[in-house]
mmCIF file of C-alpha atoms in Angstrom:
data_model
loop_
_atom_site.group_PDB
_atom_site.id
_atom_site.type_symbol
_atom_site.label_atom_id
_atom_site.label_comp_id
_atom_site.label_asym_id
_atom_site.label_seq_id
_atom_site.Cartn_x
_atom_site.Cartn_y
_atom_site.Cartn_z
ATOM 1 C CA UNK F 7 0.000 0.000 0.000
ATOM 2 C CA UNK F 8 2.954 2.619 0.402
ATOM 3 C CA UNK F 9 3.793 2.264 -3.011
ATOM 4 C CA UNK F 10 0.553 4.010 -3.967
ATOM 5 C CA UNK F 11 1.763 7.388 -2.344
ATOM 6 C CA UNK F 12 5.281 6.996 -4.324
ATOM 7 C CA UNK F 13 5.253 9.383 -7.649
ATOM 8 C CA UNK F 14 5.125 7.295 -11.072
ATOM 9 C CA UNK F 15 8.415 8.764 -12.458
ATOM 10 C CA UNK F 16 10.263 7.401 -8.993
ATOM 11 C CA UNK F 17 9.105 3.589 -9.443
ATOM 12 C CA UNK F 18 9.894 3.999 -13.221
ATOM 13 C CA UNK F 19 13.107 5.212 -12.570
ATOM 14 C CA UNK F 20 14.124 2.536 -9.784
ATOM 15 C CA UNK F 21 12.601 -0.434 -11.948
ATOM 16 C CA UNK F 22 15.165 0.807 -15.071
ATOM 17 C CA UNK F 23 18.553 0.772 -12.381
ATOM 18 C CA UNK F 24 16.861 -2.772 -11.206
ATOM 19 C CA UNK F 25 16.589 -4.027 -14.381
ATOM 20 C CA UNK F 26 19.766 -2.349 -15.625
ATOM 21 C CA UNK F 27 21.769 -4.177 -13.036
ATOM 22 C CA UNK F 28 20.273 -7.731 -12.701
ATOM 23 C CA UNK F 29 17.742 -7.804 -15.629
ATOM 24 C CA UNK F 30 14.130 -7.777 -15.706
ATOM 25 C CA UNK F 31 13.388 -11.267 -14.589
ATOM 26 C CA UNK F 32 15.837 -10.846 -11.738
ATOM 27 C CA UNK F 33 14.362 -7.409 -11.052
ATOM 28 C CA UNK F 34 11.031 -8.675 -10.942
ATOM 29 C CA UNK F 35 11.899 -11.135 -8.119
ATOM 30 C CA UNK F 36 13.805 -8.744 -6.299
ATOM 31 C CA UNK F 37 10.771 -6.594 -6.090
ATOM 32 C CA UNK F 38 8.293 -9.155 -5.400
ATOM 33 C CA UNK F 39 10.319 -9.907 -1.980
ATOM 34 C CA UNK F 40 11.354 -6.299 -1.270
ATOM 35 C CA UNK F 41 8.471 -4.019 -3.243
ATOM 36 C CA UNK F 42 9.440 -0.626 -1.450
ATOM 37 C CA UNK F 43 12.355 -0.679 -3.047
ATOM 38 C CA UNK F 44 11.007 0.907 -6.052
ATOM 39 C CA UNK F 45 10.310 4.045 -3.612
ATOM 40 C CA UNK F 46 13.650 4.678 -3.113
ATOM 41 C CA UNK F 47 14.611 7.921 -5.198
ATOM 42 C CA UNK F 48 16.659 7.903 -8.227
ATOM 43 C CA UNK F 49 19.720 9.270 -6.459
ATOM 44 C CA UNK F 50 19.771 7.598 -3.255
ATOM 45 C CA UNK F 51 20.070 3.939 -5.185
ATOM 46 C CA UNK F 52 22.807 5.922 -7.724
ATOM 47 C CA UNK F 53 25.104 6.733 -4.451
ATOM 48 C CA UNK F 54 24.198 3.755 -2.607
ATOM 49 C CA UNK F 55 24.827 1.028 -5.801
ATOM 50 C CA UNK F 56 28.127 3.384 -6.266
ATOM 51 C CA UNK F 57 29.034 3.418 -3.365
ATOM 52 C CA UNK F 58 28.969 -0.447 -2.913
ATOM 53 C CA UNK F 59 30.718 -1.429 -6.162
ATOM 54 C CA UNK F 60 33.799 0.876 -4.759
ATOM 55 C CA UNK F 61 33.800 -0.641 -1.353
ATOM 56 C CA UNK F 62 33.503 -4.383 -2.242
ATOM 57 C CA UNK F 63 33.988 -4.356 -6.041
ATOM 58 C CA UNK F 64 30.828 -4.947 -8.729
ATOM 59 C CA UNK F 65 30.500 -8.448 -8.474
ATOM 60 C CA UNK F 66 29.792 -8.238 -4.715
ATOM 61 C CA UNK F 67 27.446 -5.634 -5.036
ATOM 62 C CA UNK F 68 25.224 -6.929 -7.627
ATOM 63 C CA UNK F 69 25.314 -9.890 -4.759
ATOM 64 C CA UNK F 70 24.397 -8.023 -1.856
ATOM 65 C CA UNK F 71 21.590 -6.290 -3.923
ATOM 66 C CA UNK F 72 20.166 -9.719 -4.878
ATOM 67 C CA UNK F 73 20.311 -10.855 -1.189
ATOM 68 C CA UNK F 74 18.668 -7.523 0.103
ATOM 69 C CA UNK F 75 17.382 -5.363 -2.293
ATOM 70 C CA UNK F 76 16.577 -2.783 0.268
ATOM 71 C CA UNK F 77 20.297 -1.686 0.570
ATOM 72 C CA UNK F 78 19.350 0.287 -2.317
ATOM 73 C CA UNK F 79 17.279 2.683 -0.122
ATOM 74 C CA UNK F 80 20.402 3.830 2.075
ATOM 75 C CA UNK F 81 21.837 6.819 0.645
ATOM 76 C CA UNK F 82 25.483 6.985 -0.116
ATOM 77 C CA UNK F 83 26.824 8.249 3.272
ATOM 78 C CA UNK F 84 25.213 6.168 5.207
ATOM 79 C CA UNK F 85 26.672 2.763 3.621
ATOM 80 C CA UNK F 86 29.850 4.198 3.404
ATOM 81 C CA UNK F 87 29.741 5.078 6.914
ATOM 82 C CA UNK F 88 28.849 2.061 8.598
ATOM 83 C CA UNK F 89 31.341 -0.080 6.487
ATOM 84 C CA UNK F 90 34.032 2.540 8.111
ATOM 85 C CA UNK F 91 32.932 1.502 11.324
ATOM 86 C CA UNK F 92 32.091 -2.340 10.612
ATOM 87 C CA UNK F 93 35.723 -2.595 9.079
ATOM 88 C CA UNK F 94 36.960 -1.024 12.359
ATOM 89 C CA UNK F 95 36.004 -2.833 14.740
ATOM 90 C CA UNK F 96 35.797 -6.408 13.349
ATOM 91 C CA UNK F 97 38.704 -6.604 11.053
ATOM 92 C CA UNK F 98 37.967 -6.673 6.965
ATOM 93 C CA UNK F 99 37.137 -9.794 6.721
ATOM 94 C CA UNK F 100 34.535 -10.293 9.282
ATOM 95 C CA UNK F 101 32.911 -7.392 8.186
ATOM 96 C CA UNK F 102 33.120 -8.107 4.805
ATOM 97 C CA UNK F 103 31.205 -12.081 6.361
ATOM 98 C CA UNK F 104 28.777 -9.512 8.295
ATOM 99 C CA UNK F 105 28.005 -7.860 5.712
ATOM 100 C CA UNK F 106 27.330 -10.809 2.928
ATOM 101 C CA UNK F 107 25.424 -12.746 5.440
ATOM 102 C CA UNK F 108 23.605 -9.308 6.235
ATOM 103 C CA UNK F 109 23.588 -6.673 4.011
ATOM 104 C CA UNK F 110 20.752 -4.386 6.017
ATOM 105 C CA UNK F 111 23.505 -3.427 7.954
ATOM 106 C CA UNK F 112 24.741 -1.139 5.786
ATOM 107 C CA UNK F 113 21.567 0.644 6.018
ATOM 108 C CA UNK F 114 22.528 1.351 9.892
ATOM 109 C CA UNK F 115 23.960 4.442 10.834
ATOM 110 C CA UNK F 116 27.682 4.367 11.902
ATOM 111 C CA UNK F 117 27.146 5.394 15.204
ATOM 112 C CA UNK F 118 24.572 3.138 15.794
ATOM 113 C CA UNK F 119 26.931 0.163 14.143
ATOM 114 C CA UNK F 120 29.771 1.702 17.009
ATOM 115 C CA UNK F 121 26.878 1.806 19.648
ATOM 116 C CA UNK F 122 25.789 -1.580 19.157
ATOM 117 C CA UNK F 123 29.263 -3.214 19.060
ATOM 118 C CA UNK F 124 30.393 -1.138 21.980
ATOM 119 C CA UNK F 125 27.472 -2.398 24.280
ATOM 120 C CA UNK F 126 28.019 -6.150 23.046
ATOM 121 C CA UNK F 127 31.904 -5.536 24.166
ATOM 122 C CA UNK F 128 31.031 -4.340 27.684
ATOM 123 C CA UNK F 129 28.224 -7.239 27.909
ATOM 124 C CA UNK F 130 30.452 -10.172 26.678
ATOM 125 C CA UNK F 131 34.038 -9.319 26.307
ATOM 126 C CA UNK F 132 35.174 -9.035 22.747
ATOM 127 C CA UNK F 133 36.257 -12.274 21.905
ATOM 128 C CA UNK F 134 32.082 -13.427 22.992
ATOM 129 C CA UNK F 135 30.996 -10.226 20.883
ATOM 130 C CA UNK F 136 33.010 -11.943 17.489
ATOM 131 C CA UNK F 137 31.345 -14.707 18.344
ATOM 132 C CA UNK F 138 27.861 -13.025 18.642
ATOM 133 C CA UNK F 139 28.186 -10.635 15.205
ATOM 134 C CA UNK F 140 29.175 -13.985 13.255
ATOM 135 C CA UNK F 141 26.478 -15.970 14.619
ATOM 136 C CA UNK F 142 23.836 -12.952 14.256
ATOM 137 C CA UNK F 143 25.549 -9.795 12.453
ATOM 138 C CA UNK F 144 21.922 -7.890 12.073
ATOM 139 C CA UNK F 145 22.565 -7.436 16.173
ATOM 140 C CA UNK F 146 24.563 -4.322 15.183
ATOM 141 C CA UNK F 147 21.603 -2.706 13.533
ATOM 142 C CA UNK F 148 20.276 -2.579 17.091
ATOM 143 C CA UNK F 149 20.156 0.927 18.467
ATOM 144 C CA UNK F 150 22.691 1.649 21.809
ATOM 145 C CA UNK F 151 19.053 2.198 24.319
ATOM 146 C CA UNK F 152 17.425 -0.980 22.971
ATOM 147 C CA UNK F 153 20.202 -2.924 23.948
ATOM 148 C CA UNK F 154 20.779 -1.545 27.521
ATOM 149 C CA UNK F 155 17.233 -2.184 27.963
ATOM 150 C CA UNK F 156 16.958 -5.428 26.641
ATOM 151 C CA UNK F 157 20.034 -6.343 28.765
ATOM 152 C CA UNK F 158 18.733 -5.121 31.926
ATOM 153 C CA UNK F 159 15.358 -7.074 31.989
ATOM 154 C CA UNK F 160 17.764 -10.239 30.749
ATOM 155 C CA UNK F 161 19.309 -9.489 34.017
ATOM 156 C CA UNK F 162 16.827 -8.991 36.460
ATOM 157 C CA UNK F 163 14.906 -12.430 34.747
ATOM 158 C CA UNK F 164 17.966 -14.831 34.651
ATOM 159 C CA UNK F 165 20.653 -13.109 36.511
ATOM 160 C CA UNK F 166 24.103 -12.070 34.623
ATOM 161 C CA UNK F 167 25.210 -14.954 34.252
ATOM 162 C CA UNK F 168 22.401 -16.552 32.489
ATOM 163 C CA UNK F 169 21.667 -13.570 30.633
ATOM 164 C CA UNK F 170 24.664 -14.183 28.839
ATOM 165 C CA UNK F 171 24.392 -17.079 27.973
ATOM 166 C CA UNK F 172 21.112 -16.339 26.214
ATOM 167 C CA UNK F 173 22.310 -13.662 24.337
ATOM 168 C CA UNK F 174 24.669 -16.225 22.963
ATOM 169 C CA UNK F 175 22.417 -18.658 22.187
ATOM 170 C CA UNK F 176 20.070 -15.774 20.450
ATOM 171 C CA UNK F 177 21.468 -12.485 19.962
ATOM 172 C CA UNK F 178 18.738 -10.566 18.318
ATOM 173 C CA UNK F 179 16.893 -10.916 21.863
ATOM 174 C CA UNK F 180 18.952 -8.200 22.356
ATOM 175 C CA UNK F 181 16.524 -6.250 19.493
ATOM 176 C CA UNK F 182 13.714 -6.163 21.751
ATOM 177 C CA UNK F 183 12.885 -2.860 23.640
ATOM 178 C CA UNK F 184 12.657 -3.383 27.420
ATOM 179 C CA UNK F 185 8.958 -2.600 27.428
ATOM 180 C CA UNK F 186 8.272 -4.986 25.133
ATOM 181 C CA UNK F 187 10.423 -7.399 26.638
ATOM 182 C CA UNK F 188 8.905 -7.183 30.077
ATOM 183 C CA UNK F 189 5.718 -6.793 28.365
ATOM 184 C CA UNK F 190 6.238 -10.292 26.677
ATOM 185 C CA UNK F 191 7.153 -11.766 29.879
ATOM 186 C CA UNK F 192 4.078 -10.832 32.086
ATOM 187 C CA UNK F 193 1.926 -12.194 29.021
ATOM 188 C CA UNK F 194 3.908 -15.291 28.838
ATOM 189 C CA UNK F 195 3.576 -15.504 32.590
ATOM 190 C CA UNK F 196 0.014 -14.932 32.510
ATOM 191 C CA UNK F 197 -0.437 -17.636 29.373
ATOM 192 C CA UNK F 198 1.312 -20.239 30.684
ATOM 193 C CA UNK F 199 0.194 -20.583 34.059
ATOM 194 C CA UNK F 200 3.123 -18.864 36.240
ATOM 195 C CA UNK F 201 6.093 -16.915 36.009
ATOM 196 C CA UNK F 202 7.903 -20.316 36.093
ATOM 197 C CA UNK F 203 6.645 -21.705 33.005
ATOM 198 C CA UNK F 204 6.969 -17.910 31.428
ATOM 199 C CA UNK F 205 11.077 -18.319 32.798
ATOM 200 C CA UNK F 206 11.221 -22.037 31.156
ATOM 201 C CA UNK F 207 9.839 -20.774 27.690
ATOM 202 C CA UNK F 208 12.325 -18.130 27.220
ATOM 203 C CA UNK F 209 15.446 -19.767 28.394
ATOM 204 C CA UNK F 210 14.631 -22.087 26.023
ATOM 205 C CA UNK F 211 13.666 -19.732 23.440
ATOM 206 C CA UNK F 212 14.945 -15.890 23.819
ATOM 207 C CA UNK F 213 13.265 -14.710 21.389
ATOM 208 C CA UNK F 214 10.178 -14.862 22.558
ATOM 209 C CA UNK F 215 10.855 -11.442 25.089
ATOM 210 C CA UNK F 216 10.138 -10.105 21.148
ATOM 211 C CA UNK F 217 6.514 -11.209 20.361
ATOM 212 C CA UNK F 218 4.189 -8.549 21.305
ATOM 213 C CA UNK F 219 2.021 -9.252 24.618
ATOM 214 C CA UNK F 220 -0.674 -8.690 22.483
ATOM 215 C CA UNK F 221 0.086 -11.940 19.981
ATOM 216 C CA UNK F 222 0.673 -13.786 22.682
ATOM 217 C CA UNK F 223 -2.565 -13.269 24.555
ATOM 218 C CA UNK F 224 -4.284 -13.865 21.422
ATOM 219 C CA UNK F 225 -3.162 -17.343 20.595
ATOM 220 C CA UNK F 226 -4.138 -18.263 24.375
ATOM 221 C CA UNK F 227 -7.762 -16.254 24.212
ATOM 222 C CA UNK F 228 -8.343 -18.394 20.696
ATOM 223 C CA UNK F 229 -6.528 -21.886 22.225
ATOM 224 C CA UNK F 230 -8.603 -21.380 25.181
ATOM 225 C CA UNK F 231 -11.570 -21.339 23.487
ATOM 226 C CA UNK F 232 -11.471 -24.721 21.859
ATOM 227 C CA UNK F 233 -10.081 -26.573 24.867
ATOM 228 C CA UNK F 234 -10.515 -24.396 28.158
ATOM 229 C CA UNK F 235 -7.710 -22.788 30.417
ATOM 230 C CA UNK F 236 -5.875 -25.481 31.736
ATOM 231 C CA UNK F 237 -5.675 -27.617 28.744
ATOM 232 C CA UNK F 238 -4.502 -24.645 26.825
ATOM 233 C CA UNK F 239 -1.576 -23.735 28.730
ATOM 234 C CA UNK F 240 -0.162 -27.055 28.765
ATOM 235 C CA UNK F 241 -0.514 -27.100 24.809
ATOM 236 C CA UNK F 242 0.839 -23.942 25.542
ATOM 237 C CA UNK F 243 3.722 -24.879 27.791
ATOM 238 C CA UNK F 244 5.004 -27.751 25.211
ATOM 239 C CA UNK F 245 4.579 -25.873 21.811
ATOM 240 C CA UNK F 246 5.467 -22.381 23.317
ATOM 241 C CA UNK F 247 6.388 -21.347 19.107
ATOM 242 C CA UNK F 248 2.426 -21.350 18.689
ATOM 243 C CA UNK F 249 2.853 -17.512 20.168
ATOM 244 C CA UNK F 250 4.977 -16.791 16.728
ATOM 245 C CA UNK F 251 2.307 -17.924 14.149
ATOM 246 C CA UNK F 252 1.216 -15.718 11.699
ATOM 247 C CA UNK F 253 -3.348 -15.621 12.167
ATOM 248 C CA UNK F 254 -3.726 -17.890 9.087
ATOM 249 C CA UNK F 255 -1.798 -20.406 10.431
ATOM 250 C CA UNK F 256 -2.616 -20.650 13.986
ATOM 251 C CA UNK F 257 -6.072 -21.331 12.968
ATOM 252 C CA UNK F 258 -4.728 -24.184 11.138
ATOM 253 C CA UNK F 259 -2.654 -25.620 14.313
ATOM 254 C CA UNK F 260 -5.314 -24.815 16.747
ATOM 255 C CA UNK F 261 -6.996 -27.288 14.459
ATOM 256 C CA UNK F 262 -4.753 -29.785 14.141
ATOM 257 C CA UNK F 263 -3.860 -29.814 18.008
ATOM 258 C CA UNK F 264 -7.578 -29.671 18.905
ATOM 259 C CA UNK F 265 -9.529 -31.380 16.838
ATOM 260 C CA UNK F 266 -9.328 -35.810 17.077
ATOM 261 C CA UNK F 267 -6.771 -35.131 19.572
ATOM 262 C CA UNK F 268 -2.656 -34.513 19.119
ATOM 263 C CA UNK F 269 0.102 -36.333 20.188
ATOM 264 C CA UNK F 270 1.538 -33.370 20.936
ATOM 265 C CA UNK F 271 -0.725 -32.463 23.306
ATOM 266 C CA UNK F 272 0.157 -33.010 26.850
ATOM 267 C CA UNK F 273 -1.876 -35.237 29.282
ATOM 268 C CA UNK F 274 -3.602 -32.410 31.833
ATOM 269 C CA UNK F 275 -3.137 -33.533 35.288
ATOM 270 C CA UNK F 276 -2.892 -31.438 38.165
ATOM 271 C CA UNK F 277 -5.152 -28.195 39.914
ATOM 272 C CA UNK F 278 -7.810 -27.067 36.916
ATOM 273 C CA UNK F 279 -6.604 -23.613 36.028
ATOM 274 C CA UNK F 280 -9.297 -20.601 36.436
ATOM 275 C CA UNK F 281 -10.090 -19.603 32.601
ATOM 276 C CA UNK F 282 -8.979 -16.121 31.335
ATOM 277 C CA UNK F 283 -12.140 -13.394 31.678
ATOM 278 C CA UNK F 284 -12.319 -10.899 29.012
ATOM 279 C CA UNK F 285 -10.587 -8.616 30.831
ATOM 280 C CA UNK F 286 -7.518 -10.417 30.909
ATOM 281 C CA UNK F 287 -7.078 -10.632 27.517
ATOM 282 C CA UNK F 288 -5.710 -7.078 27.336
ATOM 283 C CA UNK F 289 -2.069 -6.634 27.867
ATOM 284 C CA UNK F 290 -3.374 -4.055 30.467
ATOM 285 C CA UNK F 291 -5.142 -6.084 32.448
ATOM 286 C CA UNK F 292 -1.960 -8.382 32.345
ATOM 287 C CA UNK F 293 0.439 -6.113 33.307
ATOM 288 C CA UNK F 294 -1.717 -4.572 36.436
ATOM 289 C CA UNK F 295 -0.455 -8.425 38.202
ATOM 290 C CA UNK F 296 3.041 -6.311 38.083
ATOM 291 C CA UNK F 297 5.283 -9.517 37.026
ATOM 292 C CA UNK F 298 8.863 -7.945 38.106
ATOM 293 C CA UNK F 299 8.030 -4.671 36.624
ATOM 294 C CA UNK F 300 11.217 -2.247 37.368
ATOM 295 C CA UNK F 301 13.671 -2.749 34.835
ATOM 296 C CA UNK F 302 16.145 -0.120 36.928
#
């Protein structure tokens, strides 16, 4: 739908440099994954495409174009300015691996590249923070406050200790905002059951302090309809990655966990667990239980 505000004579103009540089079938996949490409203006792909082919040479630009078409959209400064910065502090050749396995980060600013890599040093050490960028390089895009944030509800969850380790094992957890981490967490806590279960699901998965509180209380509101409270959070509490599913396809696994039975779903023994009133279903009503709430 944003296309529709972009002038004629600016899509025209990036779908001839598209086609000019990979050809018009190539072009026309490249825009069918990345579409608002075509709104960037005629200049800003000019100094951005130039400014790639000097830094890495044509054939690796063409190639980072192909792999994320919306480099295209970062004006020339900008990718010039966080490959200074990448090349800095990781060496040319792990940049130039950051960069291949993740091109958007040459749409980052270089101060938020420095930021980024800066906070991951004082976190893990830098030998832990190589490790981190080459497991997850898009961690750098991740602006200097998100990352504090995200680091102090890690702590105050898990401990430092702990926290580490699950930035290691998932370092874009690092990309959520500390309101919507803790935001997740008293959802989780509230979906599952207990703060326990909500403490069990992210260890093993840290990227779930990034699903909105919202999603999350959806998928239990719509589970618990079809198989009431405490039957849902133990579906819940074995296939916590239902909380990720787009709405097309949760309706299918609801389906497929619910209906005939699942072998994935767990036997429910135990204390029946009260169901969710309306009320709860709102992230505010969630929050007002005040699951570890001061992220100071």
């Amino acid at each position: 739908p944003s296309l529709l505000k972009v002038a004629e004579p600016t899509i025209r103009g990036a779908w001839e440099k598209l086609e000019t540089l990979v050809g018009a079938e190539d072009a026309i996949e490249l825009c069918e994954r990345c579409p608002n490409v075509l709104s960037a203006p005629g200049p800003t792909m000019t100094g951005s495409l130039e400014a790639l082919q000097v830094l890495f040479g044509p054939e690796v630009a063409v190639a980072l174009v192909v792999k994320n078409p919306a480099v295209l959209k970062a004006p020339r400064d900008t990718v010039q300015g966080a490959w200074e910065v990448l090349e800095n502090v990781l060496g040319h050749s792990e940049a130039l691996r950051a960069v291949q396995n993740n091109p958007d980060l040459l749409r980052a600013p270089g101060y938020t590249v420095k930021g980024a890599w800066d906070n991951l040093v004082e976190i893990l050490g830098e030998q832990s923070s190589f490790e981190v960028v080459r497991q997850s390089p898009g961690v750098l895009n991740s602006p200097k406050d998100t990352m504090v944030g995200s680091w102090k509800v890690l702590k105050k969850l898990f401990g430092e200790n702990k926290a580490e380790e699950l930035i290691k094992k998932n370092p874009t957890v690092l990309k959520a905002p500390s309101k919507t981490a803790m935001d997740a967490y008293d959802a989780l806590a509230e979906a599952l059951g207990s703060e326990s279960h909500a403490l069990a699901v992210i260890e093993r998965s840290p990227g779930m302090l990034r699903v909105s509180s919202d999603r999350v209380m959806h998928v239990r509101s719509e589970l618990e309809k079809r198989v009431g409270a405490e039957t849902a959070e133990n579906i819940l509490r074995a296939s916590p990655s239902a909380f990720k599913l787009a709405s097309d396809t949760l309706d299918s696994w609801i389906m497929r966990v619910t209906v005939g039975g699942s072998s994935h779903t767990p036997t429910v023994r135990g204390k029946k667990s009260k169901p969710m009133g309306k009320k709860q279903h709102s992230t505010t009503n969630v929050h007002k239980k005040g699951f570890m709430r001061n992220t100071n």
